[in-house]
PDB file of C-alpha atoms and ligand atoms in Angstrom:
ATOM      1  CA  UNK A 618     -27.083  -8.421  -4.243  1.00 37.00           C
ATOM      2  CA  UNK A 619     -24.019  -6.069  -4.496  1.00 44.00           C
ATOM      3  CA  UNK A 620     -23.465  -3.928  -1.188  1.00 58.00           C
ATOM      4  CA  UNK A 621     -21.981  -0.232  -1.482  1.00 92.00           C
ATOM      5  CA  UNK A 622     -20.131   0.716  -4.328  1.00 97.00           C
ATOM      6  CA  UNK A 623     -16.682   2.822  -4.163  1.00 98.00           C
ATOM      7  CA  UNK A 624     -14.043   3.503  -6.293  1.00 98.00           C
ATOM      8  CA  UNK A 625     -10.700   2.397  -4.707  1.00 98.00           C
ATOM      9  CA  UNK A 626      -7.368   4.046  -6.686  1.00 98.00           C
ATOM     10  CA  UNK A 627      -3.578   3.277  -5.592  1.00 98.00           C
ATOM     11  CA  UNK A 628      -1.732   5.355  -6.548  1.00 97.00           C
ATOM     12  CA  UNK A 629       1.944   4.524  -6.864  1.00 93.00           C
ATOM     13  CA  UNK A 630       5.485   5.724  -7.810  1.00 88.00           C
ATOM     14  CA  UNK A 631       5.190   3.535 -11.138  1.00 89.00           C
ATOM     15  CA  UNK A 632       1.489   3.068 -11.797  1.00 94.00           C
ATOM     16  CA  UNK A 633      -1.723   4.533 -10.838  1.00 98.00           C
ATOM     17  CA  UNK A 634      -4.547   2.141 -10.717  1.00 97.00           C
ATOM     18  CA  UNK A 635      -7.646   1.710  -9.909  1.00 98.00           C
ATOM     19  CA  UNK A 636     -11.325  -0.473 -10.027  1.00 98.00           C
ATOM     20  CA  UNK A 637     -14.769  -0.027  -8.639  1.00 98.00           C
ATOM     21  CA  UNK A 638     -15.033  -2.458  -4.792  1.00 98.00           C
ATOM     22  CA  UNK A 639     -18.052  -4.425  -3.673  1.00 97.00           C
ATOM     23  CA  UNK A 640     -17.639  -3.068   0.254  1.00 96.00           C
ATOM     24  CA  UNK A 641     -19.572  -6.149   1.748  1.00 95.00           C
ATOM     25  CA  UNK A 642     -17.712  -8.723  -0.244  1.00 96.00           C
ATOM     26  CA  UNK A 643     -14.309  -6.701  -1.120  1.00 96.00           C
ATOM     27  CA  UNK A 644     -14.344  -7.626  -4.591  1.00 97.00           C
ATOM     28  CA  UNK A 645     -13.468  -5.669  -7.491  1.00 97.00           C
ATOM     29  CA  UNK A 646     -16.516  -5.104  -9.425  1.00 97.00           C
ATOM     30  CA  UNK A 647     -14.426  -5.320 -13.303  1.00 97.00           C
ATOM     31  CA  UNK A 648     -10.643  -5.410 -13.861  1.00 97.00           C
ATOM     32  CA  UNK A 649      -8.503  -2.720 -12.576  1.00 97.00           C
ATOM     33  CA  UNK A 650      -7.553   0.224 -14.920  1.00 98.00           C
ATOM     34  CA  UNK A 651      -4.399   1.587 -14.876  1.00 98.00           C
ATOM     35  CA  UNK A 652      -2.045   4.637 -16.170  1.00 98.00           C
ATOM     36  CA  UNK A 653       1.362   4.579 -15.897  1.00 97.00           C
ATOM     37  CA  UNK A 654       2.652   7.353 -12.910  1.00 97.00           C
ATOM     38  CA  UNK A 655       4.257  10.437 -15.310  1.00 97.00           C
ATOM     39  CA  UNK A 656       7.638  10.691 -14.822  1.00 97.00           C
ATOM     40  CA  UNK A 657       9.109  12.992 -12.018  1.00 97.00           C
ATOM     41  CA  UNK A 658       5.786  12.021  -9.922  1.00 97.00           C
ATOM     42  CA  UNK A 659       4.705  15.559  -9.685  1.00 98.00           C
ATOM     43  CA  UNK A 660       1.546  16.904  -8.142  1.00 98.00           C
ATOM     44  CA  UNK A 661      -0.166  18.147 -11.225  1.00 98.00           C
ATOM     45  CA  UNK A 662       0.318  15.945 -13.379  1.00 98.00           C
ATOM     46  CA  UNK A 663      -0.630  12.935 -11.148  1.00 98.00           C
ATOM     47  CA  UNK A 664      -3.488  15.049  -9.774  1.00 98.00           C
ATOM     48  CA  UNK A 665      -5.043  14.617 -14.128  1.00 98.00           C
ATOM     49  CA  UNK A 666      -3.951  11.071 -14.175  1.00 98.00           C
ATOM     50  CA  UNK A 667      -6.483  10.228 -11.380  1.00 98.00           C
ATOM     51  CA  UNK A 668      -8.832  11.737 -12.793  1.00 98.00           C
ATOM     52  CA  UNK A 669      -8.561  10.335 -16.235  1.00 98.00           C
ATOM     53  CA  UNK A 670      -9.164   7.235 -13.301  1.00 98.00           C
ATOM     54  CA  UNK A 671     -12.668   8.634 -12.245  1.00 98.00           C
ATOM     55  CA  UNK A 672     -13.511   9.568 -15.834  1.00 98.00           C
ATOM     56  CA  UNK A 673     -12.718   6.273 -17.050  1.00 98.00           C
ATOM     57  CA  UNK A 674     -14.675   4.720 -14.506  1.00 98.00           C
ATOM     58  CA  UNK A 675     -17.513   7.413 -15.459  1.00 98.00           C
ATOM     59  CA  UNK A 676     -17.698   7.246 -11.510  1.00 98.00           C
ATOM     60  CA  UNK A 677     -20.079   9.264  -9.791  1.00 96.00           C
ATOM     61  CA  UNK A 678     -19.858   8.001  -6.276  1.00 96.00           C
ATOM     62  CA  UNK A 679     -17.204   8.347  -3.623  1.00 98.00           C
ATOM     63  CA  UNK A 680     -13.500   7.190  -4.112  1.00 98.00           C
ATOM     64  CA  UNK A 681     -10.936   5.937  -2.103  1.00 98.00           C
ATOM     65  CA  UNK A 682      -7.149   6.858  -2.953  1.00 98.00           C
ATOM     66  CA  UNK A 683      -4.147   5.041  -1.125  1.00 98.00           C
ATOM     67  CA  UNK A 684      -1.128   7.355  -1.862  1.00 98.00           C
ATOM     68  CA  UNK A 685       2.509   6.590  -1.000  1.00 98.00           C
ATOM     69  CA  UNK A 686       2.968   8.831   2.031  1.00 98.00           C
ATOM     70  CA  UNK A 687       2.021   9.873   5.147  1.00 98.00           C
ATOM     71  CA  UNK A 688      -1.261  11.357   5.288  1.00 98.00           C
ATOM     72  CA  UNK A 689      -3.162  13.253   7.725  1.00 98.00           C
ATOM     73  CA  UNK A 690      -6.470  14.455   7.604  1.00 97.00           C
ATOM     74  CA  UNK A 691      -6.612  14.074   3.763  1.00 98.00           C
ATOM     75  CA  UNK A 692      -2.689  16.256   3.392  1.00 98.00           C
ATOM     76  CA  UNK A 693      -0.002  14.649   2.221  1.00 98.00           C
ATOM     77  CA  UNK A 694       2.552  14.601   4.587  1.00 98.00           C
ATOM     78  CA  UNK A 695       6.047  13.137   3.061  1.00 98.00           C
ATOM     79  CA  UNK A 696       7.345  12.544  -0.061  1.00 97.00           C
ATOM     80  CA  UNK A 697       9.724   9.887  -0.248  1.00 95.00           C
ATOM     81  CA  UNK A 698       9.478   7.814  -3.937  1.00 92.00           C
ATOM     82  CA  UNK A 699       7.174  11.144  -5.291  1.00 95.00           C
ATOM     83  CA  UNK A 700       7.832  14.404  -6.293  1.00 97.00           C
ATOM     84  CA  UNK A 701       8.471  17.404  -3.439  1.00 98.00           C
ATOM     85  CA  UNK A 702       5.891  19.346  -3.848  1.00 98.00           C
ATOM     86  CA  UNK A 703       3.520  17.175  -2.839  1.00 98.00           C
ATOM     87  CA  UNK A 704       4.062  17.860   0.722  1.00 98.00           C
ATOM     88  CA  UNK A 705       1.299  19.574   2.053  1.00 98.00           C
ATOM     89  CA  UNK A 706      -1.529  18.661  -0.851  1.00 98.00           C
ATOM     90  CA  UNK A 707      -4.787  18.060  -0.074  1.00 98.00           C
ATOM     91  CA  UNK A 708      -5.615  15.986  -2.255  1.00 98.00           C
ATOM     92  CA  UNK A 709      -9.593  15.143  -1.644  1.00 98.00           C
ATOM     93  CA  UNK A 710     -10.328  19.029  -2.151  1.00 98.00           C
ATOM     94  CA  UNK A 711      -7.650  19.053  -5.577  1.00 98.00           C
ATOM     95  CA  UNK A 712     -10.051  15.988  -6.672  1.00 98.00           C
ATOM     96  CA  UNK A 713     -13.491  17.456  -5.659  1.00 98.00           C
ATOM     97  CA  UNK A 714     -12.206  20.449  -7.995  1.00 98.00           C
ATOM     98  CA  UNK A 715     -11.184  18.044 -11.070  1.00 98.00           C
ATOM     99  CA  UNK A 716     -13.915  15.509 -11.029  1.00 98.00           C
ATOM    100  CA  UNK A 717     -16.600  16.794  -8.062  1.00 98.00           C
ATOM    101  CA  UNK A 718     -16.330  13.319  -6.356  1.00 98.00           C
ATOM    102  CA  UNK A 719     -15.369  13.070  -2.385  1.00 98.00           C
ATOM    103  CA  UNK A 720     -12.710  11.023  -1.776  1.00 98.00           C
ATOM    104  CA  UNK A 721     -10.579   9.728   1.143  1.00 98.00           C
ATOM    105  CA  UNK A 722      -7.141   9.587   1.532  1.00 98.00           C
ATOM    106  CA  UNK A 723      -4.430   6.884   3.330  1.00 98.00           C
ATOM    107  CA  UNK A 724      -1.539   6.060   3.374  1.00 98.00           C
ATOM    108  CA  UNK A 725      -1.196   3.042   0.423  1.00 98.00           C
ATOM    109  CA  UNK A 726       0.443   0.353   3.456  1.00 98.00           C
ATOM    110  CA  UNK A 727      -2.567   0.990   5.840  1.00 98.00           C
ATOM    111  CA  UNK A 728      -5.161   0.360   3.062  1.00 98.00           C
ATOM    112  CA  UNK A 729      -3.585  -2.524   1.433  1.00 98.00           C
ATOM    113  CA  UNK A 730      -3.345  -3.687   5.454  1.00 98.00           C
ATOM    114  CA  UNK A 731      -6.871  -2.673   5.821  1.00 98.00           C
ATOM    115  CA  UNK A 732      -7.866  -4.905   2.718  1.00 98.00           C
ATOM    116  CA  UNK A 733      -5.704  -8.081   3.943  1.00 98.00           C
ATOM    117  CA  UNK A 734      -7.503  -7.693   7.902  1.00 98.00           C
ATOM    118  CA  UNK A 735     -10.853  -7.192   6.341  1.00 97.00           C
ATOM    119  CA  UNK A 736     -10.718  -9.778   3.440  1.00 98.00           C
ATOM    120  CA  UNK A 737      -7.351 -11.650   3.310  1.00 97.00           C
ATOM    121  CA  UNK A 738      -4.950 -13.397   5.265  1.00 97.00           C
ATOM    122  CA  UNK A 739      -5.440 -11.116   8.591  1.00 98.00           C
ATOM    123  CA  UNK A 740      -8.923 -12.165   8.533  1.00 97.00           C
ATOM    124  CA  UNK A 741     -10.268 -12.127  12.531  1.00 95.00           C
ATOM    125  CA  UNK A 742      -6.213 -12.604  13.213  1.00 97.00           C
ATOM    126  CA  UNK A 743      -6.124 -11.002  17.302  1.00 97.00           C
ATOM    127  CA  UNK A 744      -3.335  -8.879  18.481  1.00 98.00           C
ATOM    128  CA  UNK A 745      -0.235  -7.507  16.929  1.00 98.00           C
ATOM    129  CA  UNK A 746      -0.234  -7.664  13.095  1.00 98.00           C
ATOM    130  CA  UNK A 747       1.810  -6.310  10.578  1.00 98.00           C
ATOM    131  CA  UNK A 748       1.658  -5.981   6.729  1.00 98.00           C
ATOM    132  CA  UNK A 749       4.903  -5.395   4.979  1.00 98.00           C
ATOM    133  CA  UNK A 750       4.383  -4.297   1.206  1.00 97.00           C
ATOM    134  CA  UNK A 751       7.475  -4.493  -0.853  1.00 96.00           C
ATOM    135  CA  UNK A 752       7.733  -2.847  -3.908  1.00 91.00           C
ATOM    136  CA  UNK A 753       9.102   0.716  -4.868  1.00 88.00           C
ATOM    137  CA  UNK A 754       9.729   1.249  -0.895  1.00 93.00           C
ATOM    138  CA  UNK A 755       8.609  -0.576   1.832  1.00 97.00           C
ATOM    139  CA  UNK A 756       5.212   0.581   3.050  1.00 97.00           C
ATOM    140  CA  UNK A 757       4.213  -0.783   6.858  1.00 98.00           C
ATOM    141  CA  UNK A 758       0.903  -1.316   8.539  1.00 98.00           C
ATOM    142  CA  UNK A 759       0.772  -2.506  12.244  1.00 98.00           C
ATOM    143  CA  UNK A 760      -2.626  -3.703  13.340  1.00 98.00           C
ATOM    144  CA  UNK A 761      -3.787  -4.492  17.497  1.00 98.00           C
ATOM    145  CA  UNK A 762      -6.554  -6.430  17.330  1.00 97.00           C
ATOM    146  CA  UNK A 763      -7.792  -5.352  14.152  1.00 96.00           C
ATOM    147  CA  UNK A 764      -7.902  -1.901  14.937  1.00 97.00           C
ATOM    148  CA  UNK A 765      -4.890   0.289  12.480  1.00 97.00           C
ATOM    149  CA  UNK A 766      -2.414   2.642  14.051  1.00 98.00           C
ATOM    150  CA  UNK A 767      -1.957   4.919  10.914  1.00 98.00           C
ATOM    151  CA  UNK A 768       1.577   6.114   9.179  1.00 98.00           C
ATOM    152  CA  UNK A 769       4.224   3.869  10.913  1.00 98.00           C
ATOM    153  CA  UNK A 770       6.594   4.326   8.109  1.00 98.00           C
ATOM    154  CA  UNK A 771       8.902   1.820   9.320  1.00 98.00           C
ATOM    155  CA  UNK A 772      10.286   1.536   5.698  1.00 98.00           C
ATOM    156  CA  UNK A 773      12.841   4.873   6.776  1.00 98.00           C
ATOM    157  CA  UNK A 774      14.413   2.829  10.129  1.00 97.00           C
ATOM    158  CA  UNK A 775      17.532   3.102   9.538  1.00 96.00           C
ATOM    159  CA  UNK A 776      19.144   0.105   8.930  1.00 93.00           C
ATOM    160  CA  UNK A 777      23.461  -0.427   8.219  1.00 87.00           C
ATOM    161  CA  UNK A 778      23.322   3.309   8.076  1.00 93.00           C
ATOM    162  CA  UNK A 779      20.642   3.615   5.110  1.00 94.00           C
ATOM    163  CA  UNK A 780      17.023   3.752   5.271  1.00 97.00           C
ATOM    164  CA  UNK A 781      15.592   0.049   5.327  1.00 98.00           C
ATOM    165  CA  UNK A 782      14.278   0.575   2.068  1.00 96.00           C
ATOM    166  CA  UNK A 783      16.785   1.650   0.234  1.00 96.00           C
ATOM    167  CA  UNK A 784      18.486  -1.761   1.660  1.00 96.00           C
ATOM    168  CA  UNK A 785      15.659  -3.921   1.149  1.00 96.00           C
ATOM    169  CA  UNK A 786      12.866  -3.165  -1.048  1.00 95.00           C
ATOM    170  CA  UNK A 787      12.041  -4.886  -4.255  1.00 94.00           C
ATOM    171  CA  UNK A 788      13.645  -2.088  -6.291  1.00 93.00           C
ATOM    172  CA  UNK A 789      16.853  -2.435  -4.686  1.00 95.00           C
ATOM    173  CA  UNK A 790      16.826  -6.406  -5.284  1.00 96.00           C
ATOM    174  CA  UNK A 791      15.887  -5.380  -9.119  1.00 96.00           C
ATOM    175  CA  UNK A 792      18.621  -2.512  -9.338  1.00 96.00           C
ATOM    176  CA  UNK A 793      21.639  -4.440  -7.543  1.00 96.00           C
ATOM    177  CA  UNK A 794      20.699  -7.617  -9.315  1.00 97.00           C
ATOM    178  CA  UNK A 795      20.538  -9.203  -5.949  1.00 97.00           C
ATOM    179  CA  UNK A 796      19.835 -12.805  -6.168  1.00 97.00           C
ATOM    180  CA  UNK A 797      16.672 -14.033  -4.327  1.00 97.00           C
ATOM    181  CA  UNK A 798      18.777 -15.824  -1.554  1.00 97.00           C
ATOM    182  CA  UNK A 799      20.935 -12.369  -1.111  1.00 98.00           C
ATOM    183  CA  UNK A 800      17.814 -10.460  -1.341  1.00 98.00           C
ATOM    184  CA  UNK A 801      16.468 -12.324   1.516  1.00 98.00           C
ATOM    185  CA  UNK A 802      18.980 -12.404   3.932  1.00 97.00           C
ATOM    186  CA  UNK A 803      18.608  -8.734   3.370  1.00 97.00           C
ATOM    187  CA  UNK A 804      14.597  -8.468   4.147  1.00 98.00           C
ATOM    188  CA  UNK A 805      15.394 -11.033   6.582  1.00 98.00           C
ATOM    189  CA  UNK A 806      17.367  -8.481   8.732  1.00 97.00           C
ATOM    190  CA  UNK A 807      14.623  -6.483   8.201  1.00 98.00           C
ATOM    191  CA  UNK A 808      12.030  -8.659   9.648  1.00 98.00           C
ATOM    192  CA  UNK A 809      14.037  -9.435  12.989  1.00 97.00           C
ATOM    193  CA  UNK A 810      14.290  -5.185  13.509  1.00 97.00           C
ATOM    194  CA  UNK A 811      10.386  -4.998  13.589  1.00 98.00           C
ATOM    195  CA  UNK A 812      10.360  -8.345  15.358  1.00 97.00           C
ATOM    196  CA  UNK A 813      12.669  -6.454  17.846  1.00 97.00           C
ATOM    197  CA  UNK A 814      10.134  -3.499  18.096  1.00 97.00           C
ATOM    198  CA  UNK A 815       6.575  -4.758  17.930  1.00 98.00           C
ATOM    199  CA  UNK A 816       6.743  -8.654  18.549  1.00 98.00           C
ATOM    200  CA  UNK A 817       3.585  -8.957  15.828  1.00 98.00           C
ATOM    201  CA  UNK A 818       1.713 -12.612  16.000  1.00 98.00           C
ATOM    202  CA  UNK A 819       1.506 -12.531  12.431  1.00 98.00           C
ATOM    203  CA  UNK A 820       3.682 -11.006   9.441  1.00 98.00           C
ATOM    204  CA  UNK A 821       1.760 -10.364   6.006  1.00 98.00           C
ATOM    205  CA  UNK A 822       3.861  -9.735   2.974  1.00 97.00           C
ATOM    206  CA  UNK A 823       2.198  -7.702   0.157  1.00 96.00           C
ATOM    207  CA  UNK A 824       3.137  -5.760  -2.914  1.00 92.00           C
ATOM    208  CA  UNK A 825       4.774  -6.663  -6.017  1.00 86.00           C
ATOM    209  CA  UNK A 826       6.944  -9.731  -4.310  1.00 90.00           C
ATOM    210  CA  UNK A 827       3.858 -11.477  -2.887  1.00 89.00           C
ATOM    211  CA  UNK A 828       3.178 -12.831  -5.798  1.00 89.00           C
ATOM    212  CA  UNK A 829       7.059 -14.347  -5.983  1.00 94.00           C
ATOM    213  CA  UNK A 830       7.235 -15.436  -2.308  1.00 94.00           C
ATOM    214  CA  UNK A 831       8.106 -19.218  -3.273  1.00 95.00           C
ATOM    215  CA  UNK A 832      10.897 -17.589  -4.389  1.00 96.00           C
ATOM    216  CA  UNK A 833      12.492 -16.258  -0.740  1.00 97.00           C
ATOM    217  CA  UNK A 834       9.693 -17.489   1.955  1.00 97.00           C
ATOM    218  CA  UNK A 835      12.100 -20.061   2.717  1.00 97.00           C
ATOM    219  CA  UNK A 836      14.869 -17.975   3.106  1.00 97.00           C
ATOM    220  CA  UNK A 837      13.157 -16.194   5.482  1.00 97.00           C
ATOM    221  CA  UNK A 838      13.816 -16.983   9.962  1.00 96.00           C
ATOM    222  CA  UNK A 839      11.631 -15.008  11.689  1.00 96.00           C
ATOM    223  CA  UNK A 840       8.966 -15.632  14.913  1.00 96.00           C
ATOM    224  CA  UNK A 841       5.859 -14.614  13.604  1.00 97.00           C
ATOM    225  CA  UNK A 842       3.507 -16.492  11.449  1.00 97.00           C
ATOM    226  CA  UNK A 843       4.873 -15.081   7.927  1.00 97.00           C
ATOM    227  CA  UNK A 844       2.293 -15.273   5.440  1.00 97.00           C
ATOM    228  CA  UNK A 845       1.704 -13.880   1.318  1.00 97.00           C
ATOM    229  CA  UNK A 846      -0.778 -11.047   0.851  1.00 97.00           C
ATOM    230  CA  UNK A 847      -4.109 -13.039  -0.152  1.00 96.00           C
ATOM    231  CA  UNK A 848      -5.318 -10.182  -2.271  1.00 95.00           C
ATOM    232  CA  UNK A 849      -1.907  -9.575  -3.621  1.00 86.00           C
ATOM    233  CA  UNK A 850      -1.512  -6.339  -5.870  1.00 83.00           C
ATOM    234  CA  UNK A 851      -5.532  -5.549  -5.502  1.00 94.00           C
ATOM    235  CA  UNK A 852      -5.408  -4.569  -1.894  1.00 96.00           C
ATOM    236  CA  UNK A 853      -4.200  -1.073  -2.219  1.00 97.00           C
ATOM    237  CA  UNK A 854      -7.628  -0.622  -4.242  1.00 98.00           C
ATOM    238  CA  UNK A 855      -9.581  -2.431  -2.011  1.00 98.00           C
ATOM    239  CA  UNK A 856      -8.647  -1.218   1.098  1.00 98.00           C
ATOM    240  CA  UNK A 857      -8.724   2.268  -0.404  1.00 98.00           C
ATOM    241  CA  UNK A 858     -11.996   1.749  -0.821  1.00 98.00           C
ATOM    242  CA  UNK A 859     -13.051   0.012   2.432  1.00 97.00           C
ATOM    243  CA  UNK A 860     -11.321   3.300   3.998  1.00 97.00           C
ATOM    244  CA  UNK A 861     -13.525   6.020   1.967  1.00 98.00           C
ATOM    245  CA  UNK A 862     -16.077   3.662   3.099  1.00 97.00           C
ATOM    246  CA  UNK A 863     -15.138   4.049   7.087  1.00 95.00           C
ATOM    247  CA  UNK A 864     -15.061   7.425   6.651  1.00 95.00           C
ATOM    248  CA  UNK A 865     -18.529   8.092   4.905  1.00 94.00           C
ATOM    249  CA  UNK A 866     -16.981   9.986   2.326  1.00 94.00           C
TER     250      UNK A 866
HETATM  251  C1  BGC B2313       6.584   5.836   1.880  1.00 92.80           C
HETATM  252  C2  BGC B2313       5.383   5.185   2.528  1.00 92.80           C
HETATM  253  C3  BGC B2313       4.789   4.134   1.605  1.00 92.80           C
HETATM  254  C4  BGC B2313       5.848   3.179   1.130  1.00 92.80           C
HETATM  255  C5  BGC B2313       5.304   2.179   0.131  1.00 92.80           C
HETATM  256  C6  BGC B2313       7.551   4.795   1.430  1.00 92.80           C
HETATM  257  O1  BGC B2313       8.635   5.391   0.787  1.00 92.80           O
HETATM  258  O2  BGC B2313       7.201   6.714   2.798  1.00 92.80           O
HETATM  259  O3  BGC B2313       4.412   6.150   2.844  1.00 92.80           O
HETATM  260  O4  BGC B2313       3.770   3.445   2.285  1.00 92.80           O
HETATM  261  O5  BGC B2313       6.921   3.874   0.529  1.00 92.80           O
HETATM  262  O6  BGC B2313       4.781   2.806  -1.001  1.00 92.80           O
END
């Protein structure tokens, strides 16, 4: 028997995505959809893309978004890898508008975080944990015994006098044509600042690379337990989801 239903969307610099989630199990109920993010990443336009999303979906329950930014409250707070003008959306009232579903809003790090403590590999893991998702930018979760301190960000420490991910993300390794041993040594630095700062137990690394981590795990010297994203590129949905969820949306 299938728990509570939700519709979990990530939305994302380059795609926007999304699949119904099984809240007891964390499965996706059917394969994910997903649009392409229009070009310029500006609030309108991605405001219709998710909800061609919900309308694909024929969804009539609640949804979950993750979103690339600080969030509080539902607003959009930054707007790093996205257009401007999103600063200061809120986007659960722009979607009740479009669609008349309630939705959630966090930050797309904290819900694919959410989705690995809940369901993955930071399954019952105690004290300090952090999930690093690489992709576009570097999105940051940091967990204390399960429990999620929101919008850490730590993608913008500064880092040889540029913002750590503009130094180490996976679209830096793809636009330099940084070899994976390069690349590494690169994230590796990364690694030992946060080490520096929060001393986690555990490491997670999600997003796009997780899926390559044979590739520069062994590259890698840090003090934590480092460990791939179990639900790989399906936890921003997930934990999207689990978060709308939380929040009784
Ligand atoms: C944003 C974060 C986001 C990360 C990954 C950063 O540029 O500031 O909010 O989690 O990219 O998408």
């Amino acid at each position: 028997m299938f728990g509570k239903k939700v519709l979990g969307i990530d939305v994302g610099g380059s795609g926007i995505k999304g699949a119904p989630v099984d809240i007891s199990s964390g499965r996706m109920l059917t394969e994910r959809y997903r649009i392409p993010t229009p070009a310029g990443a500006k609030p309108d336009e991605m405001i219709e893309v998710i909800g061609q999303v919900i309308k694909y979906f024929n969804w009539r329950g609640p949804v979950g978004l993750g979103f690339p930014a600080a969030i509080r409250d539902g607003t959009v707070l930054t707007a790093a890898n996205i257009h401007k003008n999103w600063i200061g959306v809120h986007l659960p009232s722009e979607i009740k508008k479009l669609t008349g579903n309630n939705s959630s809003l966090i930050n797309d790090a904290d819900a694919a975080g959410l989705a690995e403590m809940n369901f993955g590999a930071g399954r019952e893991k105690p004290g300090t944990v952090m999930v690093i998702t690489v992709g576009t930018g570097l999105g940051t979760a940091l967990f204390y015994n399960g429990a999620l301190v929101p919008n850490t960000e730590l993608g913008h420490l500064e880092m040889q006098g540029k913002e750590a991910e503009h130094f180490a993300s996976d679209f830096i390794r793809k636009k330099d044509e940084l070899d994976w041993p390069t690349w590494a040594g690169r994230f590796n630095e990364y690694l030992s600042v946060l080490e520096k700062l929060f001393w986690p137990r555990m490491i997670i690394i999600g997003g796009g690379v997780s899926k390559k981590h044979e590739k520069f795990f062994q590259f890698l010297n840090v003090g934590a337990e480092l460990v791939p994203a179990q639900l790989r590129n399906e936890a921003g949905i997930i934990g999207a989801a689990v978060w709308a969820h939380h929040l009784r949306v």
